[in-house]
Every structure is written in C-alpha cells, then in structure tokens.
Short mmCIF file of C-alpha atoms in Angstrom, two decimals:
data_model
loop_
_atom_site.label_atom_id
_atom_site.label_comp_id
_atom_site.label_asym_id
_atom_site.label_seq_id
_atom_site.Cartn_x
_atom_site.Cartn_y
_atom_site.Cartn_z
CA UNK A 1 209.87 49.36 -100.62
CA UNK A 2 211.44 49.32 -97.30
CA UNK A 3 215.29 47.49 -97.33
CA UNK A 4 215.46 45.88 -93.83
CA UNK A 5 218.89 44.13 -93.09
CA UNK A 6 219.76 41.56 -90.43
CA UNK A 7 223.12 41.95 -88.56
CA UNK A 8 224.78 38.82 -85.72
CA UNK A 9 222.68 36.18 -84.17
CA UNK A 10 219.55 37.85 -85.91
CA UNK A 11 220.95 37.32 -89.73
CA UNK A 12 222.10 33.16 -88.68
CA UNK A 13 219.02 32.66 -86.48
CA UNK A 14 216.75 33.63 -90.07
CA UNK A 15 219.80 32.85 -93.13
CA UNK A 16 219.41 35.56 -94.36
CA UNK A 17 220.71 39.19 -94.59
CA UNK A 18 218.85 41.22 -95.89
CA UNK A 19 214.91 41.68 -97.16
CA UNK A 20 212.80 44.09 -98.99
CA UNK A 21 209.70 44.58 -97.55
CA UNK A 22 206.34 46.73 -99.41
CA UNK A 23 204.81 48.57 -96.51
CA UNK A 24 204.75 51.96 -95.85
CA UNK A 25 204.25 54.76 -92.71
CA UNK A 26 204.37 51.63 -90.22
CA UNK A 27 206.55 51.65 -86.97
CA UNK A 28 209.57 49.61 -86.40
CA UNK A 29 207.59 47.46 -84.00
CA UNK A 30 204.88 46.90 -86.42
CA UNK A 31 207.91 46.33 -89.14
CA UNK A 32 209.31 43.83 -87.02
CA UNK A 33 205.66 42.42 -86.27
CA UNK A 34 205.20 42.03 -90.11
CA UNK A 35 208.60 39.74 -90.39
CA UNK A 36 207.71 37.33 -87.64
CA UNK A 37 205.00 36.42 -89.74
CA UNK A 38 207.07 34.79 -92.29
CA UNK A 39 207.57 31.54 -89.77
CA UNK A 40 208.98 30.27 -86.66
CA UNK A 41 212.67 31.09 -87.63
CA UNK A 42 211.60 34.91 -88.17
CA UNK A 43 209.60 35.21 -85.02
CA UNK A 44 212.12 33.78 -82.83
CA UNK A 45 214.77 35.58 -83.80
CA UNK A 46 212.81 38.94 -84.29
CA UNK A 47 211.36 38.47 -80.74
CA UNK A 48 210.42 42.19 -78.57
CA UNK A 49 212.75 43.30 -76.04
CA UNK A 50 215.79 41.29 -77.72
CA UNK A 51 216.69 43.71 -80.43
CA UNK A 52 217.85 46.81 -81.51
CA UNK A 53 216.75 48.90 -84.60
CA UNK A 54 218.72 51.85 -86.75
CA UNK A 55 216.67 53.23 -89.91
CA UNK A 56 219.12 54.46 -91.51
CA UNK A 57 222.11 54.28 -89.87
CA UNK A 58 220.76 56.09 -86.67
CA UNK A 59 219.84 54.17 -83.89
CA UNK A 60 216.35 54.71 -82.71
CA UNK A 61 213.36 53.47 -80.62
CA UNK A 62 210.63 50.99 -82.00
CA UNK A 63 208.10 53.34 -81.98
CA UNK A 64 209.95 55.26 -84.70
CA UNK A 65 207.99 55.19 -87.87
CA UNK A 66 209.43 53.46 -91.31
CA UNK A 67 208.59 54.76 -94.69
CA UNK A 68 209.15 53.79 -98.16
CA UNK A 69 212.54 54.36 -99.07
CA UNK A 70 214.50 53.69 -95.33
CA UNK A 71 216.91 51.34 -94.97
CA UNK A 72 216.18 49.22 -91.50
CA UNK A 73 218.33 47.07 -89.58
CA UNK A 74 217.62 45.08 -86.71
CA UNK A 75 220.59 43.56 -84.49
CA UNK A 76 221.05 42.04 -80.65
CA UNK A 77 222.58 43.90 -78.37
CA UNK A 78 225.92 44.42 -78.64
CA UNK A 79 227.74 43.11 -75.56
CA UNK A 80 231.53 43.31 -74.61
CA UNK A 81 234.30 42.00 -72.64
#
C-alpha cells in the first residue's frame, strides 16, 4: 500500500486528505494517472503540469517511481508575496 496525501487547493478541490492506494513499482505520473480515475473532482484537481510531488518528504520529478511502502504527496505550487 502506497499512503498518498493531498496538501492546499489539491486536498479542498477532492475533500479529502489523504488515500491509500494498492499499486506498486508505478511512477508518480502513472500514480497520479490512477487517482484521476476516481471522478471528475480527482482529475481536475490532479491535472499534469499543475502539481508538485514529494515521496517521502523529498521533492522529486514525476517520473520518479513509487513503491509499496512510500508515503506520496501531491500539492500546487507554492507561490508567495
């Protein structure tokens, strides 16, 4: 099991925060590909190019694989003023 947690805009746009997922040796992309299947909410909010991804807690790309046991979080970018 894969824990994948939701962080800003992502976490209100789906209401949740957090998700366990069963899949193994995937990417983050195909991770991410896999939770916009659960309905419109999901895949609007999970959309590519509008996120970021850690596994866990280290920030990397989506092409960074995801096995059983990782924590994953997926978040906008963080803007400031």
């Amino acid at each position: 099991m894969i824990k994948v947690l939701f962080f800003a805009q992502t976490r209100e746009q789906i209401g949740v925060d957090s998700v366990m997922v069963d899949v193994d040796n995937i990417t983050a992309d195909d991770l991410r590909e896999h939770l916009c299947a659960k309905g419109n909410e999901w895949a609007q909010a999970l959309q590519t190019g509008k996120l970021l991804v850690a596994i866990n807690q280290d920030m990397v790309s989506m092409v960074s694989m995801v096995k059983t046991g990782d924590e994953v979080a997926f978040f906008p970018p963080v803007t400031g003023g």
